[in-house]
């Protein structure tokens, strides 16, 4: 199957996926001047097409393109879908919260915890490098590799 770039999709276009034809009825993709497209979403990551959400790198909320932010957005979307199916109130909006580990050598690691979508600007804290944070980083990475790829981190 040939791939098509999202920037080349047009309303009304026919797209063949696994021998089935689909017509593009609506586009959620936005391509700004830098040609790095994204899907426009609200603060709960829902697109303008009701019941359709955009998770991770594809949405245009303004968080870095990293797994920790994709995982955080997926939790919000999962909670939103469950709430909608149960007829409950929507969960709190996505806040763009995530952590980044920074290696300093000598078996020491620091951590930056940031919330990108706070108003009026992102907020964050830095935790000083330590051996304990190096162990925390190892455990964090191991659990993600196991969860996402079904294998141990080597």
Tab-separated table of N, CA and C in Angstrom:
chain	number	residue	atom	x	y	z
A	1	UNK	N	0.842	-1.176	0.000
A	1	UNK	CA	0.000	0.000	0.000
A	1	UNK	C	0.889	1.241	0.000
A	2	UNK	N	0.619	2.167	-0.878
A	2	UNK	CA	1.377	3.414	-0.941
A	2	UNK	C	0.889	4.364	0.141
A	3	UNK	N	1.823	5.080	0.724
A	3	UNK	CA	1.475	6.056	1.755
A	3	UNK	C	1.145	7.380	1.092
A	4	UNK	N	0.299	8.153	1.745
A	4	UNK	CA	-0.008	9.493	1.265
A	4	UNK	C	0.231	10.461	2.415
A	5	UNK	N	0.877	11.560	2.120
A	5	UNK	CA	1.107	12.566	3.144
A	5	UNK	C	-0.213	13.259	3.479
A	6	UNK	N	-0.405	13.527	4.766
A	6	UNK	CA	-1.637	14.189	5.196
A	6	UNK	C	-1.807	15.539	4.524
A	7	UNK	N	-0.704	16.205	4.207
A	7	UNK	CA	-0.790	17.516	3.562
A	7	UNK	C	-1.322	17.426	2.137
A	8	UNK	N	-1.376	16.232	1.568
A	8	UNK	CA	-1.875	16.060	0.197
A	8	UNK	C	-3.337	15.620	0.146
A	9	UNK	N	-3.919	15.335	1.301
A	9	UNK	CA	-5.332	14.964	1.324
A	9	UNK	C	-6.192	16.180	0.999
A	10	UNK	N	-7.236	15.957	0.231
A	10	UNK	CA	-8.168	17.021	-0.140
A	10	UNK	C	-9.597	16.528	0.076
A	11	UNK	N	-10.475	17.448	0.444
A	11	UNK	CA	-11.882	17.109	0.629
A	11	UNK	C	-12.432	16.542	-0.685
A	12	UNK	N	-13.140	15.402	-0.583
A	12	UNK	CA	-13.714	14.747	-1.751
A	12	UNK	C	-12.822	13.679	-2.360
A	13	UNK	N	-11.555	13.642	-1.994
A	13	UNK	CA	-10.602	12.677	-2.544
A	13	UNK	C	-10.978	11.257	-2.132
A	14	UNK	N	-10.754	10.289	-3.028
A	14	UNK	CA	-10.926	8.878	-2.698
A	14	UNK	C	-9.579	8.308	-2.276
A	15	UNK	N	-9.581	7.552	-1.166
A	15	UNK	CA	-8.372	6.929	-0.649
A	15	UNK	C	-8.639	5.436	-0.523
A	16	UNK	N	-7.720	4.623	-1.048
A	16	UNK	CA	-7.856	3.175	-0.972
A	16	UNK	C	-7.028	2.652	0.188
A	17	UNK	N	-7.701	1.955	1.129
A	17	UNK	CA	-7.036	1.356	2.281
A	17	UNK	C	-7.465	-0.098	2.349
A	18	UNK	N	-6.492	-1.014	2.198
A	18	UNK	CA	-6.754	-2.456	2.228
A	18	UNK	C	-7.919	-2.841	1.318
A	19	UNK	N	-7.869	-2.387	0.068
A	19	UNK	CA	-8.847	-2.691	-0.976
A	19	UNK	C	-10.232	-2.087	-0.765
A	20	UNK	N	-10.401	-1.238	0.224
A	20	UNK	CA	-11.664	-0.517	0.410
A	20	UNK	C	-11.441	0.947	0.058
A	21	UNK	N	-12.441	1.565	-0.579
A	21	UNK	CA	-12.346	2.971	-0.933
A	21	UNK	C	-13.060	3.824	0.112
A	22	UNK	N	-12.417	4.910	0.498
A	22	UNK	CA	-12.976	5.858	1.454
A	22	UNK	C	-12.895	7.254	0.852
A	23	UNK	N	-13.973	8.038	1.016
A	23	UNK	CA	-13.972	9.415	0.540
A	23	UNK	C	-13.655	10.347	1.710
A	24	UNK	N	-12.769	11.288	1.492
A	24	UNK	CA	-12.425	12.286	2.508
A	24	UNK	C	-13.587	13.273	2.575
A	25	UNK	N	-14.290	13.284	3.705
A	25	UNK	CA	-15.445	14.153	3.871
A	25	UNK	C	-15.088	15.465	4.555
A	26	UNK	N	-14.137	15.398	5.464
A	26	UNK	CA	-13.750	16.582	6.226
A	26	UNK	C	-12.285	16.451	6.595
A	27	UNK	N	-11.590	17.561	6.643
A	27	UNK	CA	-10.184	17.557	7.023
A	27	UNK	C	-10.013	18.255	8.360
A	28	UNK	N	-9.220	17.654	9.236
A	28	UNK	CA	-8.883	18.260	10.517
A	28	UNK	C	-7.439	18.722	10.527
A	29	UNK	N	-6.720	18.431	9.477
A	29	UNK	CA	-5.287	18.684	9.398
A	29	UNK	C	-5.028	20.140	9.050
A	30	UNK	N	-4.105	20.782	9.759
A	30	UNK	CA	-3.732	22.168	9.502
A	30	UNK	C	-2.259	22.187	9.135
A	31	UNK	N	-1.901	22.902	8.091
A	31	UNK	CA	-0.500	23.010	7.699
A	31	UNK	C	-0.086	24.477	7.767
A	32	UNK	N	0.618	24.859	8.830
A	32	UNK	CA	1.086	26.245	8.938
A	32	UNK	C	2.268	26.497	8.001
A	33	UNK	N	2.840	27.664	8.062
A	33	UNK	CA	3.930	28.051	7.177
A	33	UNK	C	5.136	27.134	7.197
A	34	UNK	N	5.384	26.446	8.308
A	34	UNK	CA	6.571	25.580	8.371
A	34	UNK	C	6.321	24.204	7.759
A	35	UNK	N	5.123	23.960	7.264
A	35	UNK	CA	4.720	22.718	6.594
A	35	UNK	C	4.738	21.500	7.502
A	36	UNK	N	4.804	21.695	8.803
A	36	UNK	CA	4.673	20.590	9.750
A	36	UNK	C	3.226	20.593	10.209
A	37	UNK	N	2.449	19.759	9.608
A	37	UNK	CA	1.016	19.779	9.866
A	37	UNK	C	0.632	19.235	11.224
A	38	UNK	N	-0.582	19.537	11.635
A	38	UNK	CA	-1.137	19.038	12.882
A	38	UNK	C	-2.647	19.043	12.787
A	39	UNK	N	-3.275	18.401	13.743
A	39	UNK	CA	-4.734	18.368	13.810
A	39	UNK	C	-5.171	19.330	14.908
A	40	UNK	N	-6.080	20.230	14.560
A	40	UNK	CA	-6.590	21.207	15.522
A	40	UNK	C	-7.532	20.508	16.501
A	41	UNK	N	-7.336	20.755	17.796
A	41	UNK	CA	-8.136	20.119	18.846
A	41	UNK	C	-8.534	21.155	19.894
A	42	UNK	N	-9.524	20.779	20.723
A	42	UNK	CA	-9.878	21.629	21.861
A	42	UNK	C	-9.038	21.222	23.074
A	43	UNK	N	-9.338	21.781	24.241
A	43	UNK	CA	-8.505	21.497	25.414
A	43	UNK	C	-8.654	20.079	25.954
A	44	UNK	N	-9.591	19.318	25.397
A	44	UNK	CA	-9.738	17.898	25.759
A	44	UNK	C	-9.321	16.990	24.598
A	45	UNK	N	-8.627	17.603	23.626
A	45	UNK	CA	-8.020	16.911	22.481
A	45	UNK	C	-9.033	16.364	21.486
A	46	UNK	N	-10.261	16.870	21.536
A	46	UNK	CA	-11.283	16.468	20.561
A	46	UNK	C	-11.215	17.405	19.360
A	47	UNK	N	-11.344	16.826	18.172
A	47	UNK	CA	-11.335	17.628	16.950
A	47	UNK	C	-12.715	18.254	16.763
A	48	UNK	N	-12.887	19.006	15.694
A	48	UNK	CA	-14.197	19.592	15.410
A	48	UNK	C	-15.193	18.547	14.938
A	49	UNK	N	-14.715	17.358	14.614
A	49	UNK	CA	-15.605	16.241	14.278
A	49	UNK	C	-15.929	15.525	15.585
A	50	UNK	N	-17.118	15.705	16.090
A	50	UNK	CA	-17.505	15.153	17.390
A	50	UNK	C	-17.184	13.666	17.490
A	51	UNK	N	-16.576	13.284	18.608
A	51	UNK	CA	-16.227	11.883	18.827
A	51	UNK	C	-14.919	11.468	18.181
A	52	UNK	N	-14.151	12.431	17.698
A	52	UNK	CA	-12.855	12.148	17.090
A	52	UNK	C	-11.798	12.951	17.827
A	53	UNK	N	-10.782	12.270	18.324
A	53	UNK	CA	-9.722	12.898	19.108
A	53	UNK	C	-8.381	12.740	18.399
A	54	UNK	N	-7.422	13.588	18.746
A	54	UNK	CA	-6.066	13.488	18.204
A	54	UNK	C	-5.091	13.403	19.374
A	55	UNK	N	-4.290	12.342	19.375
A	55	UNK	CA	-3.387	12.051	20.488
A	55	UNK	C	-1.942	12.113	20.019
A	56	UNK	N	-1.070	12.642	20.867
A	56	UNK	CA	0.362	12.591	20.598
A	56	UNK	C	0.838	13.638	19.607
A	57	UNK	N	1.841	13.273	18.819
A	57	UNK	CA	2.518	14.214	17.932
A	57	UNK	C	1.593	14.876	16.920
A	58	UNK	N	0.495	14.243	16.572
A	58	UNK	CA	-0.369	14.758	15.517
A	58	UNK	C	-1.198	15.965	15.956
A	59	UNK	N	-1.459	16.115	17.261
A	59	UNK	CA	-2.295	17.252	17.663
A	59	UNK	C	-1.458	18.524	17.783
A	60	UNK	N	-2.126	19.652	17.713
A	60	UNK	CA	-1.433	20.935	17.711
A	60	UNK	C	-1.527	21.677	19.024
A	61	UNK	N	-1.417	20.973	20.164
A	61	UNK	CA	-1.604	21.642	21.447
A	61	UNK	C	-0.368	22.396	21.927
A	62	UNK	N	0.797	22.112	21.390
A	62	UNK	CA	1.989	22.861	21.771
A	62	UNK	C	2.912	22.172	22.748
A	63	UNK	N	2.803	20.860	22.882
A	63	UNK	CA	3.738	20.133	23.732
A	63	UNK	C	4.843	19.531	22.853
A	64	UNK	N	5.991	19.215	23.454
A	64	UNK	CA	7.061	18.575	22.672
A	64	UNK	C	6.605	17.229	22.099
A	65	UNK	N	7.253	16.817	21.063
A	65	UNK	CA	6.960	15.532	20.421
A	65	UNK	C	7.747	14.453	21.156
A	66	UNK	N	7.184	13.967	22.256
A	66	UNK	CA	7.843	12.961	23.091
A	66	UNK	C	6.791	12.015	23.645
A	67	UNK	N	7.191	10.780	23.868
A	67	UNK	CA	6.275	9.743	24.338
A	67	UNK	C	5.550	10.090	25.619
A	68	UNK	N	6.217	10.776	26.536
A	68	UNK	CA	5.586	11.097	27.821
A	68	UNK	C	4.373	12.007	27.606
A	69	UNK	N	4.434	12.895	26.604
A	69	UNK	CA	3.301	13.772	26.334
A	69	UNK	C	2.209	13.036	25.555
A	70	UNK	N	2.602	12.135	24.668
A	70	UNK	CA	1.613	11.307	23.968
A	70	UNK	C	0.860	10.436	24.967
A	71	UNK	N	1.592	9.865	25.921
A	71	UNK	CA	0.968	9.022	26.939
A	71	UNK	C	-0.005	9.848	27.786
A	72	UNK	N	0.397	11.060	28.178
A	72	UNK	CA	-0.484	11.929	28.965
A	72	UNK	C	-1.728	12.319	28.202
A	73	UNK	N	-1.580	12.623	26.910
A	73	UNK	CA	-2.755	12.985	26.115
A	73	UNK	C	-3.664	11.777	25.903
A	74	UNK	N	-3.080	10.593	25.778
A	74	UNK	CA	-3.891	9.378	25.611
A	74	UNK	C	-4.737	9.098	26.854
A	75	UNK	N	-4.192	9.385	28.028
A	75	UNK	CA	-4.965	9.194	29.266
A	75	UNK	C	-6.181	10.112	29.295
A	76	UNK	N	-5.984	11.366	28.869
A	76	UNK	CA	-7.101	12.324	28.841
A	76	UNK	C	-8.158	11.873	27.836
A	77	UNK	N	-7.725	11.457	26.656
A	77	UNK	CA	-8.672	11.006	25.633
A	77	UNK	C	-9.402	9.743	26.087
A	78	UNK	N	-8.684	8.799	26.675
A	78	UNK	CA	-9.334	7.585	27.188
A	78	UNK	C	-10.401	7.920	28.208
A	79	UNK	N	-10.085	8.834	29.132
A	79	UNK	CA	-11.061	9.246	30.145
A	79	UNK	C	-12.255	9.950	29.503
A	80	UNK	N	-12.009	10.750	28.465
A	80	UNK	CA	-13.091	11.458	27.774
A	80	UNK	C	-14.029	10.478	27.067
A	81	UNK	N	-13.460	9.468	26.433
A	81	UNK	CA	-14.281	8.471	25.729
A	81	UNK	C	-15.126	7.693	26.726
A	82	UNK	N	-14.516	7.261	27.822
A	82	UNK	CA	-15.259	6.516	28.850
A	82	UNK	C	-16.377	7.374	29.427
A	83	UNK	N	-16.076	8.643	29.733
A	83	UNK	CA	-17.097	9.544	30.286
A	83	UNK	C	-18.254	9.720	29.301
A	84	UNK	N	-17.941	9.879	28.036
A	84	UNK	CA	-18.994	10.059	27.023
A	84	UNK	C	-19.860	8.809	26.916
A	85	UNK	N	-19.233	7.637	26.897
A	85	UNK	CA	-19.996	6.387	26.796
A	85	UNK	C	-20.890	6.165	28.010
A	86	UNK	N	-20.443	6.628	29.166
A	86	UNK	CA	-21.222	6.464	30.400
A	86	UNK	C	-22.187	7.621	30.657
A	87	UNK	N	-22.181	8.627	29.788
A	87	UNK	CA	-23.043	9.784	29.978
A	87	UNK	C	-22.614	10.664	31.146
A	88	UNK	N	-21.322	10.676	31.457
A	88	UNK	CA	-20.794	11.442	32.581
A	88	UNK	C	-20.166	12.747	32.091
A	89	UNK	N	-19.847	13.625	33.042
A	89	UNK	CA	-19.185	14.888	32.715
A	89	UNK	C	-17.797	14.617	32.145
A	90	UNK	N	-17.359	15.512	31.289
A	90	UNK	CA	-16.029	15.380	30.687
A	90	UNK	C	-14.950	15.524	31.760
A	91	UNK	N	-13.827	14.836	31.588
A	91	UNK	CA	-12.715	14.958	32.543
A	91	UNK	C	-12.054	16.330	32.415
A	92	UNK	N	-11.145	16.651	33.336
A	92	UNK	CA	-10.413	17.929	33.223
A	92	UNK	C	-9.650	17.994	31.900
A	93	UNK	N	-9.381	19.203	31.421
A	93	UNK	CA	-8.641	19.349	30.160
A	93	UNK	C	-7.213	18.825	30.261
A	94	UNK	N	-6.616	18.581	29.126
A	94	UNK	CA	-5.215	18.170	29.037
A	94	UNK	C	-4.342	19.361	29.427
A	95	UNK	N	-3.389	19.140	30.343
A	95	UNK	CA	-2.557	20.241	30.818
A	95	UNK	C	-1.135	20.220	30.250
A	96	UNK	N	-0.826	19.217	29.437
A	96	UNK	CA	0.504	19.161	28.835
A	96	UNK	C	1.607	18.876	29.830
A	97	UNK	N	1.297	18.067	30.841
A	97	UNK	CA	2.265	17.757	31.895
A	97	UNK	C	3.185	16.615	31.479
A	98	UNK	N	4.458	16.759	31.791
A	98	UNK	CA	5.409	15.698	31.493
A	98	UNK	C	6.731	15.928	32.188
A	99	UNK	N	7.580	14.934	32.143
A	99	UNK	CA	8.902	15.004	32.764
A	99	UNK	C	9.961	14.627	31.741
A	100	UNK	N	11.120	15.194	31.931
A	100	UNK	CA	12.259	14.877	31.085
A	100	UNK	C	13.469	14.653	31.984
A	101	UNK	N	14.131	13.532	31.790
A	101	UNK	CA	15.338	13.228	32.558
A	101	UNK	C	16.555	13.772	31.817
A	102	UNK	N	17.508	14.338	32.572
A	102	UNK	CA	18.706	14.925	31.997
A	102	UNK	C	19.924	14.258	32.654
A	103	UNK	N	20.763	13.631	31.822
A	103	UNK	CA	21.940	12.939	32.349
A	103	UNK	C	23.093	13.912	32.547
A	104	UNK	N	23.793	13.787	33.707
A	104	UNK	CA	24.903	14.660	34.052
A	104	UNK	C	26.219	13.910	34.184
A	105	UNK	N	26.218	12.610	33.930
A	105	UNK	CA	27.429	11.821	34.091
A	105	UNK	C	27.593	11.370	35.531
A	106	UNK	N	28.584	10.532	35.767
A	106	UNK	CA	28.873	9.983	37.103
A	106	UNK	C	27.635	9.337	37.711
A	107	UNK	N	26.826	8.695	36.878
A	107	UNK	CA	25.616	7.981	37.316
A	107	UNK	C	24.600	8.902	38.002
A	108	UNK	N	24.593	10.177	37.600
A	108	UNK	CA	23.641	11.130	38.174
A	108	UNK	C	22.721	11.646	37.072
A	109	UNK	N	21.446	11.765	37.440
A	109	UNK	CA	20.419	12.237	36.511
A	109	UNK	C	19.574	13.279	37.221
A	110	UNK	N	19.244	14.363	36.508
A	110	UNK	CA	18.310	15.370	37.006
A	110	UNK	C	16.968	15.182	36.314
A	111	UNK	N	15.956	15.905	36.762
A	111	UNK	CA	14.632	15.771	36.138
A	111	UNK	C	13.986	17.156	36.035
A	112	UNK	N	13.388	17.417	34.878
A	112	UNK	CA	12.598	18.621	34.667
A	112	UNK	C	11.145	18.176	34.581
A	113	UNK	N	10.302	18.736	35.448
A	113	UNK	CA	8.858	18.482	35.411
A	113	UNK	C	8.201	19.758	34.914
A	114	UNK	N	7.432	19.662	33.847
A	114	UNK	CA	6.851	20.856	33.245
A	114	UNK	C	5.380	20.634	32.902
A	115	UNK	N	4.621	21.696	33.002
A	115	UNK	CA	3.233	21.715	32.545
A	115	UNK	C	3.172	22.806	31.482
A	116	UNK	N	3.039	22.397	30.217
A	116	UNK	CA	3.140	23.325	29.105
A	116	UNK	C	1.899	24.187	28.891
A	117	UNK	N	0.734	23.720	29.310
A	117	UNK	CA	-0.490	24.424	28.938
A	117	UNK	C	-1.094	25.238	30.068
A	118	UNK	N	-0.270	25.689	30.992
A	118	UNK	CA	-0.756	26.564	32.053
A	118	UNK	C	-0.784	28.005	31.538
A	119	UNK	N	-1.655	28.794	32.108
A	119	UNK	CA	-1.814	30.183	31.685
A	119	UNK	C	-1.192	31.081	32.740
A	120	UNK	N	-0.447	32.089	32.422
A	120	UNK	CA	-0.208	32.621	31.077
A	120	UNK	C	0.969	31.976	30.352
A	121	UNK	N	1.764	31.149	31.043
A	121	UNK	CA	2.912	30.526	30.379
A	121	UNK	C	3.218	29.187	31.033
A	122	UNK	N	3.997	28.345	30.353
A	122	UNK	CA	4.363	27.048	30.943
A	122	UNK	C	5.079	27.219	32.288
A	123	UNK	N	4.900	26.231	33.152
A	123	UNK	CA	5.578	26.242	34.450
A	123	UNK	C	6.341	24.938	34.612
A	124	UNK	N	7.416	24.986	35.395
A	124	UNK	CA	8.185	23.778	35.596
A	124	UNK	C	9.122	23.878	36.777
A	125	UNK	N	9.645	22.728	37.159
A	125	UNK	CA	10.610	22.650	38.242
A	125	UNK	C	11.764	21.748	37.809
A	126	UNK	N	12.914	21.985	38.404
A	126	UNK	CA	14.080	21.161	38.145
A	126	UNK	C	14.492	20.484	39.439
A	127	UNK	N	14.677	19.170	39.373
A	127	UNK	CA	15.155	18.410	40.525
A	127	UNK	C	16.634	18.116	40.294
A	128	UNK	N	17.458	18.465	41.275
A	128	UNK	CA	18.913	18.314	41.185
A	128	UNK	C	19.315	16.885	40.832
A	129	UNK	N	20.413	16.724	40.093
A	129	UNK	CA	20.899	15.393	39.728
A	129	UNK	C	21.232	14.546	40.953
A	130	UNK	N	20.930	13.250	40.837
A	130	UNK	CA	21.256	12.318	41.917
A	130	UNK	C	21.314	10.899	41.361
A	131	UNK	N	21.897	10.015	42.137
A	131	UNK	CA	21.927	8.593	41.793
A	131	UNK	C	20.516	8.020	41.886
A	132	UNK	N	19.729	8.503	42.851
A	132	UNK	CA	18.343	8.033	43.014
A	132	UNK	C	17.512	8.339	41.763
A	133	UNK	N	17.709	9.531	41.179
A	133	UNK	CA	16.980	9.856	39.948
A	133	UNK	C	17.458	9.015	38.771
A	134	UNK	N	18.716	8.608	38.776
A	134	UNK	CA	19.210	7.710	37.724
A	134	UNK	C	18.460	6.382	37.787
A	135	UNK	N	18.237	5.870	39.003
A	135	UNK	CA	17.470	4.625	39.170
A	135	UNK	C	16.014	4.834	38.763
A	136	UNK	N	15.450	6.004	39.108
A	136	UNK	CA	14.066	6.308	38.715
A	136	UNK	C	13.936	6.350	37.189
A	137	UNK	N	14.915	6.965	36.514
A	137	UNK	CA	14.901	7.026	35.048
A	137	UNK	C	14.951	5.629	34.449
A	138	UNK	N	15.785	4.778	34.998
A	138	UNK	CA	15.890	3.403	34.521
A	138	UNK	C	14.554	2.677	34.674
A	139	UNK	N	13.922	2.825	35.835
A	139	UNK	CA	12.622	2.180	36.079
A	139	UNK	C	11.558	2.742	35.142
A	140	UNK	N	11.546	4.058	34.947
A	140	UNK	CA	10.590	4.699	34.039
A	140	UNK	C	10.737	4.144	32.626
A	141	UNK	N	11.978	4.118	32.133
A	141	UNK	CA	12.219	3.599	30.791
A	141	UNK	C	11.829	2.145	30.651
A	142	UNK	N	12.149	1.347	31.663
A	142	UNK	CA	11.822	-0.095	31.621
A	142	UNK	C	10.323	-0.336	31.544
A	143	UNK	N	9.558	0.409	32.353
A	143	UNK	CA	8.105	0.198	32.332
A	143	UNK	C	7.507	0.618	30.996
A	144	UNK	N	8.034	1.692	30.391
A	144	UNK	CA	7.495	2.150	29.104
A	144	UNK	C	7.826	1.161	27.992
A	145	UNK	N	9.043	0.668	27.952
A	145	UNK	CA	9.409	-0.300	26.910
A	145	UNK	C	8.552	-1.557	27.042
A	146	UNK	N	8.343	-2.011	28.275
A	146	UNK	CA	7.521	-3.201	28.502
A	146	UNK	C	6.074	-2.939	28.070
A	147	UNK	N	5.529	-1.787	28.460
A	147	UNK	CA	4.134	-1.457	28.151
A	147	UNK	C	3.929	-1.229	26.654
A	148	UNK	N	4.811	-0.469	26.036
A	148	UNK	CA	4.616	-0.082	24.649
A	148	UNK	C	5.056	-1.148	23.653
A	149	UNK	N	6.122	-1.908	23.985
A	149	UNK	CA	6.689	-2.830	23.008
A	149	UNK	C	6.672	-4.286	23.452
A	150	UNK	N	6.231	-4.548	24.690
A	150	UNK	CA	6.111	-5.912	25.178
A	150	UNK	C	7.428	-6.635	25.365
A	151	UNK	N	8.472	-5.900	25.681
A	151	UNK	CA	9.779	-6.533	25.898
A	151	UNK	C	10.520	-5.796	27.010
A	152	UNK	N	11.620	-6.405	27.453
A	152	UNK	CA	12.440	-5.772	28.474
A	152	UNK	C	13.414	-4.801	27.822
A	153	UNK	N	13.794	-3.784	28.578
A	153	UNK	CA	14.749	-2.782	28.133
A	153	UNK	C	16.145	-3.352	28.306
A	154	UNK	N	16.912	-3.368	27.227
A	154	UNK	CA	18.276	-3.910	27.310
A	154	UNK	C	19.298	-2.823	27.127
